[in-house]
PDB file of C-alpha atoms in Angstrom:
ATOM      1  CA  MET Z 784      -0.016  -0.017   0.018  1.00 48.00           C
ATOM      2  CA  LEU Z 785       2.743   2.498   0.950  1.00 43.00           C
ATOM      3  CA  TYR Z 786       4.731   1.520  -2.130  1.00 45.00           C
ATOM      4  CA  GLY Z 787       1.653   2.208  -4.350  1.00 43.00           C
ATOM      5  CA  LEU Z 788       1.104   5.628  -2.704  1.00 39.00           C
ATOM      6  CA  ILE Z 789       4.757   6.528  -3.355  1.00 44.00           C
ATOM      7  CA  LEU Z 790       4.484   5.545  -6.986  1.00 41.00           C
ATOM      8  CA  LEU Z 791       1.303   7.547  -7.407  1.00 41.00           C
ATOM      9  CA  LEU Z 792       2.870  10.644  -5.812  1.00 44.00           C
ATOM     10  CA  ALA Z 793       5.995  10.299  -7.922  1.00 45.00           C
ATOM     11  CA  SER Z 794       4.019   9.951 -11.180  1.00 46.00           C
ATOM     12  CA  VAL Z 795       1.905  12.991 -10.298  1.00 44.00           C
ATOM     13  CA  GLY Z 796       5.015  14.986  -9.562  1.00 46.00           C
ATOM     14  CA  LEU Z 797       6.685  13.996 -12.812  1.00 45.00           C
ATOM     15  CA  SER Z 798       3.676  14.708 -14.913  1.00 45.00           C
ATOM     16  CA  GLY Z 799       3.488  18.178 -13.319  1.00 47.00           C
ATOM     17  CA  CYS Z 800       7.046  18.873 -14.488  1.00 46.00           C
ATOM     18  CA  GLN Z 801       6.247  17.828 -18.048  1.00 47.00           C
ATOM     19  CA  SER Z 802       3.294  20.156 -18.384  1.00 50.00           C
ATOM     20  CA  ALA Z 803       4.999  23.142 -16.732  1.00 64.00           C
ATOM     21  CA  SER Z 804       6.484  24.462 -19.990  1.00 89.00           C
ATOM     22  CA  GLN Z 805       5.626  28.089 -20.525  1.00 93.00           C
ATOM     23  CA  PRO Z 806       3.623  28.986 -23.658  1.00 97.00           C
ATOM     24  CA  THR Z 807       5.278  31.418 -26.022  1.00 98.00           C
ATOM     25  CA  LEU Z 808       4.102  35.015 -26.159  1.00 98.00           C
ATOM     26  CA  TYR Z 809       2.664  34.175 -29.534  1.00 98.00           C
ATOM     27  CA  GLN Z 810       0.542  31.433 -27.938  1.00 98.00           C
ATOM     28  CA  GLN Z 811      -0.389  33.672 -25.007  1.00 98.00           C
ATOM     29  CA  ILE Z 812      -1.962  36.266 -27.330  1.00 98.00           C
ATOM     30  CA  GLY Z 813      -3.981  33.581 -29.151  1.00 98.00           C
ATOM     31  CA  GLY Z 814      -1.690  32.520 -31.966  1.00 98.00           C
ATOM     32  CA  GLN Z 815      -2.228  33.778 -35.524  1.00 98.00           C
ATOM     33  CA  ALA Z 816      -5.852  34.860 -34.954  1.00 98.00           C
ATOM     34  CA  GLY Z 817      -4.953  36.786 -31.816  1.00 98.00           C
ATOM     35  CA  LEU Z 818      -1.981  38.395 -33.484  1.00 98.00           C
ATOM     36  CA  GLU Z 819      -4.013  39.534 -36.485  1.00 98.00           C
ATOM     37  CA  ARG Z 820      -6.712  40.958 -34.186  1.00 98.00           C
ATOM     38  CA  LEU Z 821      -4.047  42.816 -32.225  1.00 98.00           C
ATOM     39  CA  VAL Z 822      -2.537  44.334 -35.352  1.00 98.00           C
ATOM     40  CA  ASP Z 823      -5.952  45.309 -36.681  1.00 98.00           C
ATOM     41  CA  LEU Z 824      -6.784  46.991 -33.392  1.00 98.00           C
ATOM     42  CA  PHE Z 825      -3.422  48.792 -33.459  1.00 98.00           C
ATOM     43  CA  ILE Z 826      -4.016  50.028 -36.973  1.00 98.00           C
ATOM     44  CA  ASN Z 827      -7.444  51.322 -35.892  1.00 98.00           C
ATOM     45  CA  GLN Z 828      -5.777  53.150 -32.983  1.00 98.00           C
ATOM     46  CA  ILE Z 829      -3.319  54.752 -35.397  1.00 98.00           C
ATOM     47  CA  GLY Z 830      -6.128  55.746 -37.778  1.00 97.00           C
ATOM     48  CA  ARG Z 831      -7.874  57.662 -35.009  1.00 97.00           C
ATOM     49  CA  ASP Z 832      -4.762  59.481 -33.721  1.00 98.00           C
ATOM     50  CA  LYS Z 833      -4.193  62.906 -35.253  1.00 97.00           C
ATOM     51  CA  ALA Z 834      -0.593  63.115 -34.102  1.00 96.00           C
ATOM     52  CA  ILE Z 835       0.505  59.709 -35.406  1.00 97.00           C
ATOM     53  CA  LEU Z 836      -1.627  59.255 -38.531  1.00 97.00           C
ATOM     54  CA  PRO Z 837       0.525  61.717 -40.619  1.00 96.00           C
ATOM     55  CA  TYR Z 838       3.487  59.320 -40.307  1.00 94.00           C
ATOM     56  CA  PHE Z 839       1.382  56.784 -42.155  1.00 93.00           C
ATOM     57  CA  ALA Z 840       0.004  59.162 -44.805  1.00 91.00           C
ATOM     58  CA  LYS Z 841       1.938  57.529 -47.646  1.00 90.00           C
ATOM     59  CA  ALA Z 842       1.876  53.981 -46.202  1.00 92.00           C
ATOM     60  CA  ASN Z 843       0.281  51.052 -47.897  1.00 96.00           C
ATOM     61  CA  VAL Z 844      -1.892  49.859 -45.018  1.00 96.00           C
ATOM     62  CA  SER Z 845      -2.148  46.215 -46.182  1.00 97.00           C
ATOM     63  CA  HIS Z 846       1.629  46.074 -46.690  1.00 96.00           C
ATOM     64  CA  PHE Z 847       2.214  47.592 -43.208  1.00 96.00           C
ATOM     65  CA  ARG Z 848      -0.346  45.184 -41.676  1.00 98.00           C
ATOM     66  CA  GLN Z 849       1.296  42.079 -43.204  1.00 98.00           C
ATOM     67  CA  GLY Z 850       4.802  43.213 -42.370  1.00 97.00           C
ATOM     68  CA  PHE Z 851       3.888  44.079 -38.762  1.00 97.00           C
ATOM     69  CA  ILE Z 852       2.073  40.762 -38.311  1.00 98.00           C
ATOM     70  CA  THR Z 853       5.119  38.837 -39.544  1.00 98.00           C
ATOM     71  CA  HIS Z 854       7.523  40.986 -37.475  1.00 98.00           C
ATOM     72  CA  LEU Z 855       5.479  40.523 -34.305  1.00 98.00           C
ATOM     73  CA  CYS Z 856       4.991  36.830 -34.977  1.00 98.00           C
ATOM     74  CA  ASP Z 857       8.767  36.381 -35.223  1.00 98.00           C
ATOM     75  CA  THR Z 858       9.438  38.615 -32.173  1.00 98.00           C
ATOM     76  CA  LEU Z 859       6.908  36.734 -30.043  1.00 98.00           C
ATOM     77  CA  ASP Z 860       8.340  33.297 -30.911  1.00 98.00           C
ATOM     78  CA  GLY Z 861       5.653  32.370 -33.355  1.00 98.00           C
ATOM     79  CA  PRO Z 862       6.212  30.237 -36.457  1.00 98.00           C
ATOM     80  CA  CYS Z 863       7.223  33.246 -38.657  1.00 97.00           C
ATOM     81  CA  ASP Z 864      10.573  34.408 -39.901  1.00 97.00           C
ATOM     82  CA  TYR Z 865      10.575  38.154 -40.558  1.00 97.00           C
ATOM     83  CA  GLN Z 866      12.505  38.819 -43.776  1.00 96.00           C
ATOM     84  CA  GLY Z 867      11.279  42.390 -44.315  1.00 93.00           C
ATOM     85  CA  ASP Z 868      13.278  45.587 -44.338  1.00 92.00           C
ATOM     86  CA  PRO Z 869      15.317  46.412 -41.273  1.00 93.00           C
ATOM     87  CA  MET Z 870      13.744  48.896 -38.860  1.00 93.00           C
ATOM     88  CA  VAL Z 871      16.425  51.495 -39.548  1.00 93.00           C
ATOM     89  CA  GLN Z 872      15.721  51.365 -43.319  1.00 93.00           C
ATOM     90  CA  ILE Z 873      11.974  51.628 -42.776  1.00 92.00           C
ATOM     91  CA  HIS Z 874      12.185  54.649 -40.455  1.00 93.00           C
ATOM     92  CA  THR Z 875      15.144  56.592 -41.890  1.00 92.00           C
ATOM     93  CA  GLY Z 876      14.093  60.109 -42.834  1.00 91.00           C
ATOM     94  CA  MET Z 877      10.819  60.018 -40.900  1.00 92.00           C
ATOM     95  CA  GLN Z 878      12.306  62.134 -38.061  1.00 92.00           C
ATOM     96  CA  ILE Z 879      10.113  60.384 -35.474  1.00 94.00           C
ATOM     97  CA  THR Z 880      10.265  62.266 -32.212  1.00 94.00           C
ATOM     98  CA  GLU Z 881      10.555  60.629 -28.839  1.00 95.00           C
ATOM     99  CA  ALA Z 882       7.106  61.964 -27.938  1.00 96.00           C
ATOM    100  CA  ASP Z 883       5.581  60.431 -31.086  1.00 96.00           C
ATOM    101  CA  PHE Z 884       7.412  57.127 -30.478  1.00 96.00           C
ATOM    102  CA  ASN Z 885       6.008  57.087 -26.950  1.00 97.00           C
ATOM    103  CA  ARG Z 886       2.517  57.789 -28.331  1.00 98.00           C
ATOM    104  CA  VAL Z 887       2.803  54.815 -30.684  1.00 97.00           C
ATOM    105  CA  VAL Z 888       3.681  52.645 -27.715  1.00 98.00           C
ATOM    106  CA  GLU Z 889       0.612  53.954 -25.952  1.00 98.00           C
ATOM    107  CA  LEU Z 890      -1.490  53.074 -28.977  1.00 98.00           C
ATOM    108  CA  LEU Z 891      -0.063  49.579 -28.972  1.00 98.00           C
ATOM    109  CA  ILE Z 892      -0.839  49.256 -25.276  1.00 98.00           C
ATOM    110  CA  ASN Z 893      -4.383  50.444 -25.938  1.00 98.00           C
ATOM    111  CA  ALA Z 894      -4.733  47.790 -28.660  1.00 98.00           C
ATOM    112  CA  MET Z 895      -3.346  45.076 -26.427  1.00 98.00           C
ATOM    113  CA  THR Z 896      -5.764  46.059 -23.659  1.00 98.00           C
ATOM    114  CA  GLU Z 897      -8.656  46.095 -26.124  1.00 98.00           C
ATOM    115  CA  ALA Z 898      -7.589  42.628 -27.309  1.00 98.00           C
ATOM    116  CA  GLY Z 899      -7.808  41.403 -23.713  1.00 98.00           C
ATOM    117  CA  ILE Z 900      -4.050  40.660 -23.409  1.00 98.00           C
ATOM    118  CA  ALA Z 901      -2.936  40.404 -19.807  1.00 98.00           C
ATOM    119  CA  HIS Z 902      -0.781  43.201 -18.435  1.00 98.00           C
ATOM    120  CA  THR Z 903       2.074  40.824 -17.599  1.00 98.00           C
ATOM    121  CA  THR Z 904       2.019  39.581 -21.202  1.00 98.00           C
ATOM    122  CA  GLN Z 905       1.870  43.216 -22.468  1.00 98.00           C
ATOM    123  CA  ASN Z 906       4.959  44.007 -20.486  1.00 98.00           C
ATOM    124  CA  GLN Z 907       6.820  41.031 -21.952  1.00 98.00           C
ATOM    125  CA  ILE Z 908       5.829  42.095 -25.481  1.00 98.00           C
ATOM    126  CA  LEU Z 909       6.974  45.710 -24.854  1.00 98.00           C
ATOM    127  CA  ALA Z 910      10.277  44.378 -23.453  1.00 98.00           C
ATOM    128  CA  ARG Z 911      10.850  42.449 -26.689  1.00 98.00           C
ATOM    129  CA  LEU Z 912      10.062  45.568 -28.794  1.00 97.00           C
ATOM    130  CA  ALA Z 913      11.959  48.141 -26.651  1.00 96.00           C
ATOM    131  CA  PRO Z 914      15.385  47.441 -28.165  1.00 95.00           C
ATOM    132  CA  LEU Z 915      14.058  48.746 -31.512  1.00 94.00           C
ATOM    133  CA  ARG Z 916      13.606  52.248 -30.059  1.00 95.00           C
ATOM    134  CA  GLY Z 917      16.998  53.441 -31.226  1.00 93.00           C
ATOM    135  CA  GLU Z 918      16.299  52.151 -34.736  1.00 93.00           C
ATOM    136  CA  VAL Z 919      13.185  54.288 -35.016  1.00 94.00           C
ATOM    137  CA  ILE Z 920      13.690  57.678 -33.294  1.00 93.00           C
ATOM    138  CA  LYS Z 921      15.267  60.669 -35.143  1.00 75.00           C
ATOM    139  CA  ILE Z 922      16.848  58.816 -38.008  1.00 75.00           C
TER     140      ILE Z 922
END
């Protein structure tokens, strides 16, 4: 009896270790469907923002949408491999100010909140994107 109880406890403990793997950020936001919803909400946020919308005046929205989906998918450990233009090349000459950069971050946070993404997950996503700041501002 005691031997059987020990085996049962050991098997429960081992199975707990096997299922403890953390889902990727891509999985946490709902995979491809969640990612596409997030990007669409973000685009809608941009479209309603008078300070940021002029930066996108000449942008092809569907091209931006697809590129941002692929970039985020790759950044969040999804099954994508971003092969688009580097951030420096995309943003060179745009003279994006720090204030406008911060506003875009706010718009992304608004979109993530609207999508129902948990704040801890939002913080992890922002931490992944933060190193790109220097490739976007005032170049």
